[in-house]
PDB file of C-alpha atoms in Angstrom:
ATOM      1  CA  UNK A   1      37.987 331.577 329.376  1.00 60.00           C
ATOM      2  CA  UNK A   2      39.548 328.140 329.578  1.00 79.00           C
ATOM      3  CA  UNK A   3      36.404 326.494 328.180  1.00 80.00           C
ATOM      4  CA  UNK A   4      36.273 328.917 325.271  1.00 75.00           C
ATOM      5  CA  UNK A   5      39.983 328.296 324.539  1.00 79.00           C
ATOM      6  CA  UNK A   6      39.488 324.515 324.673  1.00 80.00           C
ATOM      7  CA  UNK A   7      36.473 324.657 322.383  1.00 77.00           C
ATOM      8  CA  UNK A   8      38.477 326.879 319.969  1.00 77.00           C
ATOM      9  CA  UNK A   9      41.393 324.487 319.969  1.00 81.00           C
ATOM     10  CA  UNK A  10      39.122 321.463 319.427  1.00 82.00           C
ATOM     11  CA  UNK A  11      37.363 323.306 316.604  1.00 79.00           C
ATOM     12  CA  UNK A  12      40.698 324.180 314.950  1.00 81.00           C
ATOM     13  CA  UNK A  13      41.882 320.618 315.370  1.00 84.00           C
ATOM     14  CA  UNK A  14      38.680 319.288 313.815  1.00 82.00           C
ATOM     15  CA  UNK A  15      38.989 321.674 310.849  1.00 80.00           C
ATOM     16  CA  UNK A  16      42.606 320.673 310.329  1.00 82.00           C
ATOM     17  CA  UNK A  17      41.661 316.992 310.431  1.00 82.00           C
ATOM     18  CA  UNK A  18      38.909 317.487 307.898  1.00 82.00           C
ATOM     19  CA  UNK A  19      41.246 319.480 305.632  1.00 83.00           C
ATOM     20  CA  UNK A  20      43.892 316.730 305.804  1.00 84.00           C
ATOM     21  CA  UNK A  21      41.283 314.071 305.026  1.00 82.00           C
ATOM     22  CA  UNK A  22      39.940 315.984 302.091  1.00 83.00           C
ATOM     23  CA  UNK A  23      43.409 316.395 300.713  1.00 85.00           C
ATOM     24  CA  UNK A  24      43.948 312.651 301.041  1.00 84.00           C
ATOM     25  CA  UNK A  25      40.654 311.977 299.297  1.00 82.00           C
ATOM     26  CA  UNK A  26      41.661 314.236 296.419  1.00 85.00           C
ATOM     27  CA  UNK A  27      45.028 312.474 296.078  1.00 87.00           C
ATOM     28  CA  UNK A  28      43.233 309.082 296.024  1.00 84.00           C
ATOM     29  CA  UNK A  29      40.715 310.147 293.456  1.00 86.00           C
ATOM     30  CA  UNK A  30      43.523 311.539 291.255  1.00 89.00           C
ATOM     31  CA  UNK A  31      45.506 308.224 291.550  1.00 89.00           C
ATOM     32  CA  UNK A  32      42.444 306.192 290.678  1.00 87.00           C
ATOM     33  CA  UNK A  33      41.721 308.309 287.605  1.00 90.00           C
ATOM     34  CA  UNK A  34      45.317 307.977 286.404  1.00 91.00           C
ATOM     35  CA  UNK A  35      45.209 304.196 286.994  1.00 88.00           C
ATOM     36  CA  UNK A  36      41.846 303.999 285.119  1.00 89.00           C
ATOM     37  CA  UNK A  37      43.158 306.032 282.202  1.00 91.00           C
ATOM     38  CA  UNK A  38      46.239 303.795 282.033  1.00 89.00           C
ATOM     39  CA  UNK A  39      43.960 300.719 281.879  1.00 89.00           C
ATOM     40  CA  UNK A  40      41.909 302.331 279.099  1.00 91.00           C
ATOM     41  CA  UNK A  41      44.908 303.353 277.001  1.00 91.00           C
ATOM     42  CA  UNK A  42      46.558 299.953 277.360  1.00 89.00           C
ATOM     43  CA  UNK A  43      43.348 298.113 276.656  1.00 88.00           C
ATOM     44  CA  UNK A  44      42.656 300.092 273.463  1.00 90.00           C
ATOM     45  CA  UNK A  45      46.258 299.560 272.204  1.00 91.00           C
ATOM     46  CA  UNK A  46      45.958 295.881 272.973  1.00 88.00           C
ATOM     47  CA  UNK A  47      42.641 295.558 271.261  1.00 87.00           C
ATOM     48  CA  UNK A  48      43.909 297.301 268.093  1.00 88.00           C
ATOM     49  CA  UNK A  49      47.082 295.218 267.894  1.00 89.00           C
ATOM     50  CA  UNK A  50      45.314 291.929 268.681  1.00 84.00           C
ATOM     51  CA  UNK A  51      42.608 292.748 266.190  1.00 86.00           C
ATOM     52  CA  UNK A  52      45.055 293.249 263.395  1.00 87.00           C
ATOM     53  CA  UNK A  53      46.976 290.176 264.332  1.00 86.00           C
ATOM     54  CA  UNK A  54      43.865 288.096 264.553  1.00 82.00           C
ATOM     55  CA  UNK A  55      42.642 289.185 261.142  1.00 88.00           C
ATOM     56  CA  UNK A  56      46.009 288.370 259.601  1.00 88.00           C
ATOM     57  CA  UNK A  57      46.209 284.898 261.252  1.00 84.00           C
ATOM     58  CA  UNK A  58      42.620 284.019 260.214  1.00 83.00           C
ATOM     59  CA  UNK A  59      43.400 285.175 256.687  1.00 88.00           C
ATOM     60  CA  UNK A  60      46.590 283.116 256.581  1.00 89.00           C
ATOM     61  CA  UNK A  61      44.943 279.975 257.932  1.00 86.00           C
ATOM     62  CA  UNK A  62      41.988 280.286 255.542  1.00 86.00           C
ATOM     63  CA  UNK A  63      44.260 280.783 252.540  1.00 89.00           C
ATOM     64  CA  UNK A  64      46.387 277.825 253.508  1.00 90.00           C
ATOM     65  CA  UNK A  65      43.363 275.497 253.850  1.00 87.00           C
ATOM     66  CA  UNK A  66      41.128 277.088 251.152  1.00 87.00           C
ATOM     67  CA  UNK A  67      41.088 274.125 248.847  1.00 90.00           C
ATOM     68  CA  UNK A  68      40.380 271.333 251.328  1.00 91.00           C
ATOM     69  CA  UNK A  69      39.254 272.514 254.845  1.00 88.00           C
ATOM     70  CA  UNK A  70      38.240 276.141 254.632  1.00 84.00           C
ATOM     71  CA  UNK A  71      35.104 275.794 256.889  1.00 87.00           C
ATOM     72  CA  UNK A  72      37.002 273.781 259.480  1.00 88.00           C
ATOM     73  CA  UNK A  73      39.831 276.304 259.424  1.00 84.00           C
ATOM     74  CA  UNK A  74      37.410 279.163 259.903  1.00 84.00           C
ATOM     75  CA  UNK A  75      35.645 277.326 262.760  1.00 87.00           C
ATOM     76  CA  UNK A  76      38.955 276.512 264.469  1.00 86.00           C
ATOM     77  CA  UNK A  77      40.023 280.132 264.308  1.00 81.00           C
ATOM     78  CA  UNK A  78      36.677 281.278 265.742  1.00 84.00           C
ATOM     79  CA  UNK A  79      37.031 278.818 268.690  1.00 88.00           C
ATOM     80  CA  UNK A  80      40.637 279.768 269.206  1.00 86.00           C
ATOM     81  CA  UNK A  81      39.852 283.520 269.348  1.00 83.00           C
ATOM     82  CA  UNK A  82      36.720 282.906 271.471  1.00 87.00           C
ATOM     83  CA  UNK A  83      38.772 281.056 274.075  1.00 90.00           C
ATOM     84  CA  UNK A  84      41.491 283.665 274.089  1.00 87.00           C
ATOM     85  CA  UNK A  85      38.876 286.419 274.369  1.00 85.00           C
ATOM     86  CA  UNK A  86      37.292 284.664 277.346  1.00 89.00           C
ATOM     87  CA  UNK A  87      40.630 284.219 279.091  1.00 92.00           C
ATOM     88  CA  UNK A  88      41.389 287.926 278.638  1.00 87.00           C
ATOM     89  CA  UNK A  89      37.994 288.893 279.910  1.00 87.00           C
ATOM     90  CA  UNK A  90      38.479 286.798 283.065  1.00 90.00           C
ATOM     91  CA  UNK A  91      41.911 288.381 283.641  1.00 89.00           C
ATOM     92  CA  UNK A  92      40.430 291.862 283.365  1.00 85.00           C
ATOM     93  CA  UNK A  93      37.723 290.923 285.826  1.00 88.00           C
ATOM     94  CA  UNK A  94      40.239 289.582 288.314  1.00 89.00           C
ATOM     95  CA  UNK A  95      42.243 292.792 287.885  1.00 86.00           C
ATOM     96  CA  UNK A  96      39.230 294.987 288.646  1.00 82.00           C
ATOM     97  CA  UNK A  97      38.231 292.863 291.578  1.00 85.00           C
ATOM     98  CA  UNK A  98      41.750 293.140 293.066  1.00 83.00           C
ATOM     99  CA  UNK A  99      42.095 296.919 292.773  1.00 78.00           C
ATOM    100  CA  UNK A 100      42.056 298.930 295.965  1.00 74.00           C
ATOM    101  CA  UNK A 101      38.751 300.359 297.217  1.00 75.00           C
ATOM    102  CA  UNK A 102      38.167 303.937 296.100  1.00 72.00           C
ATOM    103  CA  UNK A 103      38.908 306.349 299.011  1.00 73.00           C
ATOM    104  CA  UNK A 104      39.746 303.384 301.211  1.00 77.00           C
ATOM    105  CA  UNK A 105      42.593 305.141 302.996  1.00 76.00           C
ATOM    106  CA  UNK A 106      40.489 308.241 303.531  1.00 75.00           C
ATOM    107  CA  UNK A 107      37.636 306.215 305.066  1.00 78.00           C
ATOM    108  CA  UNK A 108      40.086 304.353 307.256  1.00 80.00           C
ATOM    109  CA  UNK A 109      41.631 307.610 308.555  1.00 78.00           C
ATOM    110  CA  UNK A 110      38.180 309.109 309.144  1.00 77.00           C
ATOM    111  CA  UNK A 111      37.240 306.010 311.184  1.00 81.00           C
ATOM    112  CA  UNK A 112      40.404 306.419 313.238  1.00 82.00           C
ATOM    113  CA  UNK A 113      39.515 310.071 313.831  1.00 77.00           C
ATOM    114  CA  UNK A 114      35.989 309.216 314.957  1.00 77.00           C
ATOM    115  CA  UNK A 115      37.259 306.466 317.286  1.00 80.00           C
ATOM    116  CA  UNK A 116      39.823 308.833 318.710  1.00 78.00           C
ATOM    117  CA  UNK A 117      37.256 311.505 319.389  1.00 74.00           C
ATOM    118  CA  UNK A 118      34.789 308.981 320.983  1.00 75.00           C
ATOM    119  CA  UNK A 119      37.597 307.576 323.195  1.00 79.00           C
ATOM    120  CA  UNK A 120      38.785 311.046 324.165  1.00 68.00           C
ATOM    121  CA  UNK A 121      35.299 311.908 325.415  1.00 58.00           C
ATOM    122  CA  UNK A 122      35.227 308.715 327.598  1.00 61.00           C
ATOM    123  CA  UNK A 123      38.683 309.411 329.063  1.00 56.00           C
ATOM    124  CA  UNK A 124      37.458 312.592 330.801  1.00 51.00           C
ATOM    125  CA  UNK A 125      34.846 310.744 332.776  1.00 50.00           C
TER     126      UNK A 125
END
């Protein structure tokens, strides 16, 4: 009976560990979705506001220089907004590269569990 009880306890422990890890994974996925939606909302708001501001600035500069340097003014505005767009794109890439790995904590905990189980089997020998 002792073996059956031990196997039952090990099975119950394994099921509890899997349940805990799945709950952790669900929390991580939910956090990642919320973070991503936050990025999307802020990015859209930023794009709309910067788009309106950019159009107004370009219009202002072109109107100011309409009589003498209209083509240079348009070209300068295009370069300015191109550089700003490139800088923003690089910042977004850095932000995405720095984000935590999806389900990283869950994978780490599962690795700890596997190592514990492997080491527990060697301790009996």
